[in-house]
Short mmCIF file of C-alpha atoms and ligand atoms in Angstrom, two decimals:
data_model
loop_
_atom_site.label_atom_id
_atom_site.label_comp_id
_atom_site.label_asym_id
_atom_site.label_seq_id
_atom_site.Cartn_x
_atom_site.Cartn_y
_atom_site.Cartn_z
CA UNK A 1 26.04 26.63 15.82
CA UNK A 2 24.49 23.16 15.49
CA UNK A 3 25.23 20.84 18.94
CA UNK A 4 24.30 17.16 19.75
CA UNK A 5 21.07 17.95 21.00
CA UNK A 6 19.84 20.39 17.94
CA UNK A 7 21.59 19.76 15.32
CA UNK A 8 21.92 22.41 12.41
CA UNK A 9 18.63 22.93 11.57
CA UNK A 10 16.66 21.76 8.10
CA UNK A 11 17.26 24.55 5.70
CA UNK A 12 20.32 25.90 7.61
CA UNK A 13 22.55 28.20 5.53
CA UNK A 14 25.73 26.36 6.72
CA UNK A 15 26.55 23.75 4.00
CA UNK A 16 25.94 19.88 4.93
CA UNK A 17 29.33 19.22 3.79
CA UNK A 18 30.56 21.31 6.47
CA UNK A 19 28.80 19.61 9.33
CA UNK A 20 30.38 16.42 11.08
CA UNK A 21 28.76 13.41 10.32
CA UNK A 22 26.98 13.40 13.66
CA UNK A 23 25.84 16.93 13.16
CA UNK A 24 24.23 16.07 9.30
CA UNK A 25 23.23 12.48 10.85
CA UNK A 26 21.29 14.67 13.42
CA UNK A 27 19.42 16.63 10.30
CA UNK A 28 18.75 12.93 8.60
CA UNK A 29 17.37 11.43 11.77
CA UNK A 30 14.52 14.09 12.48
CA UNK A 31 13.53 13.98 8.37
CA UNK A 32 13.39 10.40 8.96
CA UNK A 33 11.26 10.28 11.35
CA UNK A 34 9.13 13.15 10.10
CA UNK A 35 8.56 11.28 6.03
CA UNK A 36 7.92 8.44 8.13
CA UNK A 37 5.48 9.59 10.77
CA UNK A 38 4.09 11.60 8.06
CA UNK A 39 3.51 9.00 5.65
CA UNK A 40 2.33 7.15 7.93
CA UNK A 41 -0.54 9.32 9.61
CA UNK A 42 -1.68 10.06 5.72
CA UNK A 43 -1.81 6.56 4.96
CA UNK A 44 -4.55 6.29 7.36
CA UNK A 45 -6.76 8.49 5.13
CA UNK A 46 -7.62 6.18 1.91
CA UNK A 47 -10.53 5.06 2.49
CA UNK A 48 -11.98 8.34 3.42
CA UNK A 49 -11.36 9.91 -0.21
CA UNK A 50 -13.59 8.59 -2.45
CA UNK A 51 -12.18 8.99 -5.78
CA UNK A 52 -9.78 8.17 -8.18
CA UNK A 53 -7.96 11.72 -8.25
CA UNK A 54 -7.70 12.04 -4.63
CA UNK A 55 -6.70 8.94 -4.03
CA UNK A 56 -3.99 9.23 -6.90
CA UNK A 57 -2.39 12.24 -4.61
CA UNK A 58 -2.80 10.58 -1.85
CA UNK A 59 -1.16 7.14 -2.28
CA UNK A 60 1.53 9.15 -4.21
CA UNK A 61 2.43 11.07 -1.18
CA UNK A 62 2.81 8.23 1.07
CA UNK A 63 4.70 5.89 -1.34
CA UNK A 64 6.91 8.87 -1.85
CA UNK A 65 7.17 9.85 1.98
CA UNK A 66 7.92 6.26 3.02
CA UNK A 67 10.55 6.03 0.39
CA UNK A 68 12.26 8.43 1.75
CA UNK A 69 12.28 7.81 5.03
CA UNK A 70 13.93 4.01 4.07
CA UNK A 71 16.62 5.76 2.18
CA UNK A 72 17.24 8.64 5.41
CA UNK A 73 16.79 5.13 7.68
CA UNK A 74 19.68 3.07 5.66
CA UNK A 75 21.80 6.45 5.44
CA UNK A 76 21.64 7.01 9.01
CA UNK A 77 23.04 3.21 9.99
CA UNK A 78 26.17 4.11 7.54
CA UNK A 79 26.54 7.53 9.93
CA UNK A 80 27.29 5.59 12.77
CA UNK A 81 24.01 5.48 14.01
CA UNK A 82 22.80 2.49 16.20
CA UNK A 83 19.79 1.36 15.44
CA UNK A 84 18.74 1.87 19.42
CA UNK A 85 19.62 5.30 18.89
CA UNK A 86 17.09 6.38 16.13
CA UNK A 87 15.05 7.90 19.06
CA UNK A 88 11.65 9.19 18.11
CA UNK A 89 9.52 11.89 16.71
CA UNK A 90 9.55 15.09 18.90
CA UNK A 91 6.17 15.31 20.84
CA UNK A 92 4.96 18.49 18.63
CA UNK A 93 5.35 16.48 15.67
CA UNK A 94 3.15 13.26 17.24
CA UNK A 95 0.56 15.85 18.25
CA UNK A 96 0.49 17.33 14.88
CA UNK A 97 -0.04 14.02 13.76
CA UNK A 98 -3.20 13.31 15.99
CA UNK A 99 -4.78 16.25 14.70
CA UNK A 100 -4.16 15.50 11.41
CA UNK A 101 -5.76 12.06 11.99
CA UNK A 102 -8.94 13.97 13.82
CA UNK A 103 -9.67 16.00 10.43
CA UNK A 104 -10.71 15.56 7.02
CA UNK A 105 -9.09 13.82 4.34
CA UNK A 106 -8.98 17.02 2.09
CA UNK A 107 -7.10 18.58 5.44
CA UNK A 108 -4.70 15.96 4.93
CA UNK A 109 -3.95 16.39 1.22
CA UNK A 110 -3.45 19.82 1.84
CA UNK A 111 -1.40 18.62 4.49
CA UNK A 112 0.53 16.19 2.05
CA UNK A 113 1.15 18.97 -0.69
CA UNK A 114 2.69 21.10 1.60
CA UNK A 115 5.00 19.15 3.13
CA UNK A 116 6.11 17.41 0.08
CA UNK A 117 6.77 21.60 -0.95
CA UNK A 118 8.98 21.58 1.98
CA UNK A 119 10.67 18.48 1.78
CA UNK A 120 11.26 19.89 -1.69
CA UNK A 121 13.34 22.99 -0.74
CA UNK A 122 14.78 21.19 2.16
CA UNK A 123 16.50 18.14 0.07
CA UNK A 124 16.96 20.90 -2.73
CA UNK A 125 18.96 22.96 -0.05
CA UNK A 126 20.81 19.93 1.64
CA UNK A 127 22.42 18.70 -1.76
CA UNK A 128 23.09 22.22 -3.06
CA UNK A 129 25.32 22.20 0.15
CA UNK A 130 27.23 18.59 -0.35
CA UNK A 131 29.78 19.84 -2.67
CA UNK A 132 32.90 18.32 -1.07
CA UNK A 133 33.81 14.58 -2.58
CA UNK A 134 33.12 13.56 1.27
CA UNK A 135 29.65 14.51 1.12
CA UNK A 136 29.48 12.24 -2.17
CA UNK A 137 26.67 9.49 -0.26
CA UNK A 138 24.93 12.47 0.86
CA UNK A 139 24.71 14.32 -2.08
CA UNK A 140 23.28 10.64 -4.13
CA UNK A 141 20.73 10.32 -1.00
CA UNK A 142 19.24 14.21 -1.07
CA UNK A 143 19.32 13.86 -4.64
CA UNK A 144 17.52 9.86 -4.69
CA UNK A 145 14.47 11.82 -2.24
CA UNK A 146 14.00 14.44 -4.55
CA UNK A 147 13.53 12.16 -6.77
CA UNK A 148 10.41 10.49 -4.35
CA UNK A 149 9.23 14.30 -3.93
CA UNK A 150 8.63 14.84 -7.99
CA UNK A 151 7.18 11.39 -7.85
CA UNK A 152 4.88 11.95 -4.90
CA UNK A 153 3.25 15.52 -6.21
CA UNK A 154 3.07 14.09 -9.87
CA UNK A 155 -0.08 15.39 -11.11
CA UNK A 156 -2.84 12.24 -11.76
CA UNK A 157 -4.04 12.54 -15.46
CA UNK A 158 -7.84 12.12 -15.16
CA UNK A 159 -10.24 10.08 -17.32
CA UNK A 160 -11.77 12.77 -19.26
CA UNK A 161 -15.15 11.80 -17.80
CA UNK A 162 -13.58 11.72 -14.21
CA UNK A 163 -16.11 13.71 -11.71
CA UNK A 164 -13.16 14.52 -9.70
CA UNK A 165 -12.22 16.47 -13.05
CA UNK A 166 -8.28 17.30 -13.15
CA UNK A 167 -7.32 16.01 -9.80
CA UNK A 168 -7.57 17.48 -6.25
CA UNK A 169 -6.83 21.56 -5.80
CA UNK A 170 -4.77 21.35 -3.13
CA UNK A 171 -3.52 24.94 -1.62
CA UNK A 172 -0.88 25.12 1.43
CA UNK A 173 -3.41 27.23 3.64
CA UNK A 174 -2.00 28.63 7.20
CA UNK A 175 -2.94 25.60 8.84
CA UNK A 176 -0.90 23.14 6.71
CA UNK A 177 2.02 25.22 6.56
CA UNK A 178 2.26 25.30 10.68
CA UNK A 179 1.79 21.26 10.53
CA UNK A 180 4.60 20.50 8.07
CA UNK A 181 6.79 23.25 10.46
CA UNK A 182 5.69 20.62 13.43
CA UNK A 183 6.37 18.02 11.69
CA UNK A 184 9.80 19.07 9.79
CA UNK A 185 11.28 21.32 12.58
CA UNK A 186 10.62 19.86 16.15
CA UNK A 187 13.61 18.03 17.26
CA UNK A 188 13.29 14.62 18.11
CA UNK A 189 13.17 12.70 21.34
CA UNK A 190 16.54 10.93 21.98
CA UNK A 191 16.90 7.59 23.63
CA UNK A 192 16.20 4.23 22.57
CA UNK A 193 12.83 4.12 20.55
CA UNK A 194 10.15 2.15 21.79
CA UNK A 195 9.28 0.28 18.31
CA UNK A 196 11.76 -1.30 15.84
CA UNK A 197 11.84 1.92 13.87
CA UNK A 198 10.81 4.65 15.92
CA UNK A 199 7.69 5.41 15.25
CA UNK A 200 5.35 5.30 17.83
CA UNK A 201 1.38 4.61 18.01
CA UNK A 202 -1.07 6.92 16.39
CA UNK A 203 -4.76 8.04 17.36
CA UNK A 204 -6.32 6.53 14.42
CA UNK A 205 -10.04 6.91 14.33
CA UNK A 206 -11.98 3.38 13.37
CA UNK A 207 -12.86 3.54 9.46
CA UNK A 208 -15.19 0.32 9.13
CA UNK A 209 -16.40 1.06 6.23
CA UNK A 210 -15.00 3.32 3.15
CA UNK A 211 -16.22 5.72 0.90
CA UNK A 212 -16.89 4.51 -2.85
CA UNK A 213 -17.21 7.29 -6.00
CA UNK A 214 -21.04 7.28 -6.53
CA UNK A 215 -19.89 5.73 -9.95
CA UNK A 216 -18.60 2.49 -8.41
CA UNK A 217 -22.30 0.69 -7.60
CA UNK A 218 -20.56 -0.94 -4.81
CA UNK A 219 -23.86 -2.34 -2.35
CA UNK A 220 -24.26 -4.56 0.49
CA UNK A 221 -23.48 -7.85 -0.40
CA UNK A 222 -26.83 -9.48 1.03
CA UNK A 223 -28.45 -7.11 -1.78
CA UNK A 224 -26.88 -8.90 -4.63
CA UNK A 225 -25.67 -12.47 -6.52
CA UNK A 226 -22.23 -12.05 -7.55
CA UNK A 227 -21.98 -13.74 -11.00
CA UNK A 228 -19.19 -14.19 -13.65
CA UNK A 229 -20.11 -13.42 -17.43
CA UNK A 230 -21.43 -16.97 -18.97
CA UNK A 231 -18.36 -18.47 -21.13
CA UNK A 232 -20.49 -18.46 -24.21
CA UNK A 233 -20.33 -14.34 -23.97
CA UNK A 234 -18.79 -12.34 -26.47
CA UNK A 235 -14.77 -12.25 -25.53
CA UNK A 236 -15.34 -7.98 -25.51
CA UNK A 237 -18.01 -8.55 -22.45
CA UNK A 238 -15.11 -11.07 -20.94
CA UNK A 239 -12.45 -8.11 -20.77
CA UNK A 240 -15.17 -5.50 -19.91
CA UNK A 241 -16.32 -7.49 -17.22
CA UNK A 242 -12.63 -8.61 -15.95
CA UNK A 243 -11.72 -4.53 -16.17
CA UNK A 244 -14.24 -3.43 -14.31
CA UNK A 245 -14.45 -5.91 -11.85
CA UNK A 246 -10.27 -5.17 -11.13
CA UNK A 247 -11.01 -1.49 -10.86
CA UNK A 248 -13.18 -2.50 -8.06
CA UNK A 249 -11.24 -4.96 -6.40
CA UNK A 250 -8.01 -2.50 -6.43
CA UNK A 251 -9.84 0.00 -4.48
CA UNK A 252 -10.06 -2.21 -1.64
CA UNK A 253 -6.75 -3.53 -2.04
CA UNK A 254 -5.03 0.11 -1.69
CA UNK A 255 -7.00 0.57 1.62
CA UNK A 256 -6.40 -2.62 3.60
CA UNK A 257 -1.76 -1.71 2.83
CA UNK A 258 -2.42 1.83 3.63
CA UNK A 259 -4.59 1.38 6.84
CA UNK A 260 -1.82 -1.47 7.90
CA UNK A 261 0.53 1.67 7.90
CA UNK A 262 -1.18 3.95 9.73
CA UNK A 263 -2.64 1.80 12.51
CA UNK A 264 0.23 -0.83 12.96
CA UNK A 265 3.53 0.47 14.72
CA UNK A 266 5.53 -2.33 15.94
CA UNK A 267 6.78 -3.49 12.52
CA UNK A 268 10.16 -3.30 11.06
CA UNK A 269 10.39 -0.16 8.10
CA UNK A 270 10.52 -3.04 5.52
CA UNK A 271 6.72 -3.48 6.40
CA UNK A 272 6.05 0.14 5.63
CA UNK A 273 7.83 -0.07 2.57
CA UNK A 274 6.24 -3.16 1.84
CA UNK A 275 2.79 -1.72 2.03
CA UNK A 276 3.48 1.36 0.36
CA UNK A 277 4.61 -0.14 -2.33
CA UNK A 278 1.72 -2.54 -2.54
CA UNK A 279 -0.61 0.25 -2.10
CA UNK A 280 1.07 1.82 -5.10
CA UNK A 281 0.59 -1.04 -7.10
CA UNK A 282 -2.93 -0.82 -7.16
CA UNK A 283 -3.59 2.84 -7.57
CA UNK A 284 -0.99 2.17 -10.51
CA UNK A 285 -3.38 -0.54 -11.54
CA UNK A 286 -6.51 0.97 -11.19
CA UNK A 287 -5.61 3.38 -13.82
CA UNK A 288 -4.16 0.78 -16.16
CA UNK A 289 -7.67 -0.20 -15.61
CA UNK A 290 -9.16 2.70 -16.47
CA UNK A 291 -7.42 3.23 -19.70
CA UNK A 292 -8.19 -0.01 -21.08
CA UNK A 293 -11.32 0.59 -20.60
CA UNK A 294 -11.13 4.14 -22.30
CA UNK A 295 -9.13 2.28 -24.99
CA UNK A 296 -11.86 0.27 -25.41
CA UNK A 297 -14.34 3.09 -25.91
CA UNK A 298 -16.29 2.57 -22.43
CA UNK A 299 -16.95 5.01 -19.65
CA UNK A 300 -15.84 2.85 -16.89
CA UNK A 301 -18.93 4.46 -14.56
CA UNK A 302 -21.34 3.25 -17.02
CA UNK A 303 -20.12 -0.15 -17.20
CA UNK A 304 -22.88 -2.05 -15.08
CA UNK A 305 -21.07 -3.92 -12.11
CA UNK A 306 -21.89 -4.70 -8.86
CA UNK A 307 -19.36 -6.02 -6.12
CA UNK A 308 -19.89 -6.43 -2.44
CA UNK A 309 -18.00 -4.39 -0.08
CA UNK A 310 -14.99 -6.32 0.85
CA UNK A 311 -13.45 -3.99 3.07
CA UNK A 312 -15.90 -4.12 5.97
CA UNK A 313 -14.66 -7.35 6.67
CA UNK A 314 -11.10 -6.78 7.18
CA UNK A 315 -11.27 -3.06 8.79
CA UNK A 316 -10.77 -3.33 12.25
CA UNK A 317 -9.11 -6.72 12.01
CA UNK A 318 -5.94 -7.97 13.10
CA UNK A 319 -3.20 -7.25 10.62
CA UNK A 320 -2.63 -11.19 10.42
CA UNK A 321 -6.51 -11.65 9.48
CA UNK A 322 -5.83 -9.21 6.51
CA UNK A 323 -2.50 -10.10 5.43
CA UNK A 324 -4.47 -13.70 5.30
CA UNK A 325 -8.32 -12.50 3.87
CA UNK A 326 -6.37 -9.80 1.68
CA UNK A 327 -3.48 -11.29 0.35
CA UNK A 328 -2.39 -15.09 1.05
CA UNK A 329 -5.91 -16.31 0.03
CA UNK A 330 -7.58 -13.74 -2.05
CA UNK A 331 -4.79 -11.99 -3.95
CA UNK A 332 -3.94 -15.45 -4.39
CA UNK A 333 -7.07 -16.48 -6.26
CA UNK A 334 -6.42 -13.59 -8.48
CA UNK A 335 -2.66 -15.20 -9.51
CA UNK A 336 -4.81 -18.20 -10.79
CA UNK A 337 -7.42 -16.16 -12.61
CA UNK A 338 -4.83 -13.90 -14.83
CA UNK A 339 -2.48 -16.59 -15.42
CA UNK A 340 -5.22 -18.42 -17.09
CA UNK A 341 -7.11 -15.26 -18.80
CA UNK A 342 -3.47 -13.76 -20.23
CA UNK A 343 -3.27 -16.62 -23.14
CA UNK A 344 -6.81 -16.69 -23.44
CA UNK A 345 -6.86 -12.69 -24.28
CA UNK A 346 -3.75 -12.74 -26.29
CA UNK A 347 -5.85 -15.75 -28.25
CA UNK A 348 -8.66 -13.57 -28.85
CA UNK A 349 -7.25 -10.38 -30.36
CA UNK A 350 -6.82 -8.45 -26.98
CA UNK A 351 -2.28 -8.70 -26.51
CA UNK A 352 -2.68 -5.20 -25.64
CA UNK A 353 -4.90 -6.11 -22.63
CA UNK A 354 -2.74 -9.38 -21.92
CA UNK A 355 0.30 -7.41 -21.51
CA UNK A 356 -0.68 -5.08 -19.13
CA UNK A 357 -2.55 -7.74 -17.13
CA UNK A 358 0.55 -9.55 -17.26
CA UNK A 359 2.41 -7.22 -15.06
CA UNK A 360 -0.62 -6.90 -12.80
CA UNK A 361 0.17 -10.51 -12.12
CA UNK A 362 4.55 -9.52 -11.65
CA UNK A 363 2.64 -7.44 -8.83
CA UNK A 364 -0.03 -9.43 -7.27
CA UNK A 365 2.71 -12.21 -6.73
CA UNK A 366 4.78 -9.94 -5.05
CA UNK A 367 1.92 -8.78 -2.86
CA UNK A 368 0.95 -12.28 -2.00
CA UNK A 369 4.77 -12.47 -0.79
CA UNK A 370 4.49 -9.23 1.16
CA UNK A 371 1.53 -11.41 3.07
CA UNK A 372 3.60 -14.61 3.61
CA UNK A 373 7.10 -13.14 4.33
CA UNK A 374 4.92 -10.83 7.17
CA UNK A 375 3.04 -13.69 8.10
CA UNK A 376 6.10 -15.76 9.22
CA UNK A 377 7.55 -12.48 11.09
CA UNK A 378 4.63 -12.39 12.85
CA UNK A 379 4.27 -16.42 13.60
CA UNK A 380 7.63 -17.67 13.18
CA UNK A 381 6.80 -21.19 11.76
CA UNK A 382 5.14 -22.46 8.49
CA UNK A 383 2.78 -25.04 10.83
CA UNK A 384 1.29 -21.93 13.01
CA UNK A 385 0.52 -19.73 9.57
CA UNK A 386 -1.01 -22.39 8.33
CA UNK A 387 -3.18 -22.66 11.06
CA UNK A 388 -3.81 -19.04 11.79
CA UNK A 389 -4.76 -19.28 8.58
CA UNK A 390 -7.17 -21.61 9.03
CA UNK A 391 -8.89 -19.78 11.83
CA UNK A 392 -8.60 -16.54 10.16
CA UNK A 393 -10.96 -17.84 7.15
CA UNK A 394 -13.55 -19.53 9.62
CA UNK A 395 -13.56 -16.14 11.56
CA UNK A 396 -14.02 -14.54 8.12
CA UNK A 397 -16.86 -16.83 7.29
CA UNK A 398 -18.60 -16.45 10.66
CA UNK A 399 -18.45 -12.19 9.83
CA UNK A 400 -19.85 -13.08 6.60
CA UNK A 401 -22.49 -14.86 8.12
CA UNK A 402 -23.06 -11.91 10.49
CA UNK A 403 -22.99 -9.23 8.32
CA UNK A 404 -24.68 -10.72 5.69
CA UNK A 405 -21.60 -10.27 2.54
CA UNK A 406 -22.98 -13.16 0.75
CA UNK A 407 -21.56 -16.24 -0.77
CA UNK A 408 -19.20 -14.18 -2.98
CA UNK A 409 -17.26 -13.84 0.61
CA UNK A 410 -17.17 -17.03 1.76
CA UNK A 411 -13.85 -19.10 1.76
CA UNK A 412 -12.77 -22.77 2.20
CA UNK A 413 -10.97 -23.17 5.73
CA UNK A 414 -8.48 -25.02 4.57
CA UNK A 415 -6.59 -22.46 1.75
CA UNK A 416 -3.81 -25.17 0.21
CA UNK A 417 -6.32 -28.19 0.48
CA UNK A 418 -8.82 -25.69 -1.64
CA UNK A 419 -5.99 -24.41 -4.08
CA UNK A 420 -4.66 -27.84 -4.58
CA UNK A 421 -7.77 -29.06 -5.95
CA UNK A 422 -7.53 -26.38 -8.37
CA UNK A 423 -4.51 -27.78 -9.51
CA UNK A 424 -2.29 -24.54 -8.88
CA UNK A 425 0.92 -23.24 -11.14
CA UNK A 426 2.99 -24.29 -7.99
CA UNK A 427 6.15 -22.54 -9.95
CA UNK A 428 3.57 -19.09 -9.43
CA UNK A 429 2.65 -19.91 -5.99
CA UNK A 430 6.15 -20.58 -4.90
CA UNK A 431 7.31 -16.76 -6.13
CA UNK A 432 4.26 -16.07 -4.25
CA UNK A 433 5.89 -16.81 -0.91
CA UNK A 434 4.35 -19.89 -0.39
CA UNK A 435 6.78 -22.07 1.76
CA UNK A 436 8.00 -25.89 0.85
CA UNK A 437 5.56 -27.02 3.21
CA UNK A 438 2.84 -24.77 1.45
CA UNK A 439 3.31 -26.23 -1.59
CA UNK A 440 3.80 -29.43 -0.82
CA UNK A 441 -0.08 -29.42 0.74
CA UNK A 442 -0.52 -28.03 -2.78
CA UNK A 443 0.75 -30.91 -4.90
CA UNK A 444 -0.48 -33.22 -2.66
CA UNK A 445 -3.96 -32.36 -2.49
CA UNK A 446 -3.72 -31.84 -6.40
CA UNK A 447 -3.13 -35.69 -6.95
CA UNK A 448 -6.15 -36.40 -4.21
CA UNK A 449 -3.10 -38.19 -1.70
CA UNK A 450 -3.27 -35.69 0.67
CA UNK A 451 -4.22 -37.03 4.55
FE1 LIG B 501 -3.98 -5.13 -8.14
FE1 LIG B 502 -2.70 -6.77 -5.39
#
């Protein structure tokens, strides 16, 4: 019989509908915290895998896990349950985490498939059980998760050239199985939690630099001049050049999201959600990528292209220095370049290519917004983002200095002063989360009137 303090376990015979709301909230509160805290510790693993493939499964499994646990989260506020009493993870589950986070990142995709298997039956077994028009809500929210679990173990369709060939083999050994049983079966620690959602602070290891597919030709910026195609080239080299240079670029930008998970756990679950879904994004366009390019007849490993490591500079940061170096001013400079290059391919005989780009650019708004809407959590005021922003870029440009990333790297101080003189599509910049104040720099700086 299920009581306050254990409530009827995950994959209990006794139907949900025939639990009290406090009794099934019970269930929904520890899978809450275990998709989240789960999602979370794998997130910490991208740039360990090198791949595409990997990857693929990887980002999959935490868009999928963190889904879930928003949908559990919102369920359990309509159950009566305060958000001071989410508790926390149970401390087996938190160890089981550590570990995790102390092993290797095929460990954790083993890790990821199993659980994901279990989450499977368990959902599978909590809806079968919601028969009774009462359990309606929870029948729609087993059934919504589900849903995130056939997304999340969706199998990646390689490249036919991909080294990784069809995509990780992932097998639930011993090992993972006793994890997910941590993870999905501990009870969890009542009481208020100690972070807006619960979750509490992970041993991540450092990561400061991340694995690239030998494929990628990614090399120390000091090694290399980072150079646009000449705009007398060929429009073909154009898009070949613009392709491969995203699938490089979206690498890094699935890392910095993910890591922001895993390493960051004071936010509120709409940052999670946030970066998961951002995250998503751009394994989602790396593969648009990739296909183009196959379209197009190329072997996107033999496509000559050299990028400097952008990652080293933001790894380790503060999350406000790479919501700022990632996203508010260099996602940003990618708005301008596809909103000019999407009439100029659609000019030249490439609409295929111009449409998809054109919902890269639906996305990298809304990840520019992700940066800004966190950025004013974090600071409160348009005036201090502005000026964190500020200091973030110098401190950028004195680790580029350091390090040696090269010019490529290097960025203006001053972010509206430098986009106004680009004359910016202010209606793009404003769906990009920039504030009035933002754009007002903008326009001003765009007519030279700025003080
Ligand atoms: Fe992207
Ligand atoms: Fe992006």
């Amino acid at each position: 019989m299920p009581s306050a303090a254990n409530p009827a376990p995950v994959g209990s015979s006794q139907g949900a509908d025939e639990l009290s709301v406090h009794d099934l909230a019970g269930v929904n509160r520890r899978l809450y915290h275990a998709t989240l805290l789960a999602g979370r510790t794998l997130a910490a693993f991208a740039p360990l895998l090198g791949d595409v493939a990997p990857r693929a499964a990887l980002v999959r499994a935490v868009h999928a896990l963190i889904g879930q646990s928003v949908l559990l989260h919102d369920r359990l506020l309509e159950m009566r349950i305060r958000p001071d009493e989410l508790g926390t993870p149970g401390p087996a589950a938190v160890e089981a985490a550590d570990e995790l986070l102390a092993g290797s990142g095929d460990r954790a995709l083993a890790f990821a498939a199993a659980l994901l298997r279990g989450l499977e039956d368990t959902f599978t077994e909590l809806q079968g059980g919601c028969r009774a028009e009462h359990a309606f809500h929870d029948r729609r929210l087993y059934g919504a998760c589900l849903a995130l679990v056939a997304e999340g173990t969706e199998p990646y369709q390689p490249h036919p050239e991909d080294p990784e060939g069809p995509g990780p083999k992932v097998s639930a050994d011993a090992a993972a199985l006793r994890t997910v049983a941590d993870f999905l079966a501990a009870p969890c620690a009542a009481g208020a939690p100690t972070t807006p959602t619960g979750t509490p602070a992970l041993r991540v290891p450092d990561c400061p630099t991340r694995r690239y597919p030998g494929w990628a030709s990614f090399v120390n910026a000091a090694d290399v001049e980072f150079q646009d195609p000449g705009t007398n080239d060929p429009a073909r080299t154009i898009v070949l050049h613009a392709l491969r240079k995203g699938i490089a670029t979206e690498f890094i930008s699935t890392d910095i999201p993910l890591r922001n998970i895993a390493e960051f756990p004071d936010l509120p679950l709409r940052f999670y959600r946030d970066m998961a879904r951002h995250a998503h994004d751009e394994l989602r366009h790396t593969h648009l990528l990739l296909d183009h390019l196959t379209a197009m007849g190329e072997d996107y490993r033999r496509v000559a292209f050299r990028i400097p490591d952008t990652y080293s500079a933001m790894a380790g940061q503060p999350l406000d220095f790479r919501l700022i170096v990632l996203s508010r001013t260099g996602e940003d400079a990618a708005i301008e370049a596809l909103a000019d290059a999407i009439p100029r391919l659609r000019s030249t005989g490439y609409a295929d290519v111009a449409v998809m780009f054109d919902h890269v650019l639906a996305d990298e708004l809304r990840h520019v917004a992700y940066a800004n809407h966190w950025l004013r959590h974090l600071h409160g005021d348009d005036l201090v983002v502005e000026a964190v922003t500020t200091r973030a870029l110098e401190r950028l440009n004195v680790l580029v200095e350091e390090r040696g990333l090269g010019d490529y790297m290097r960025r203006e101080p001053d972010h509206s002063a430098r986009r106004g003189r680009h004359n910016p599509d202010l209606e793009l910049r404003r769906l990009a989360g920039f504030s009035d104040h933002d754009l007002a720099r903008m326009a001003a700086m765009s007519t030279g009137s700025a003080a």
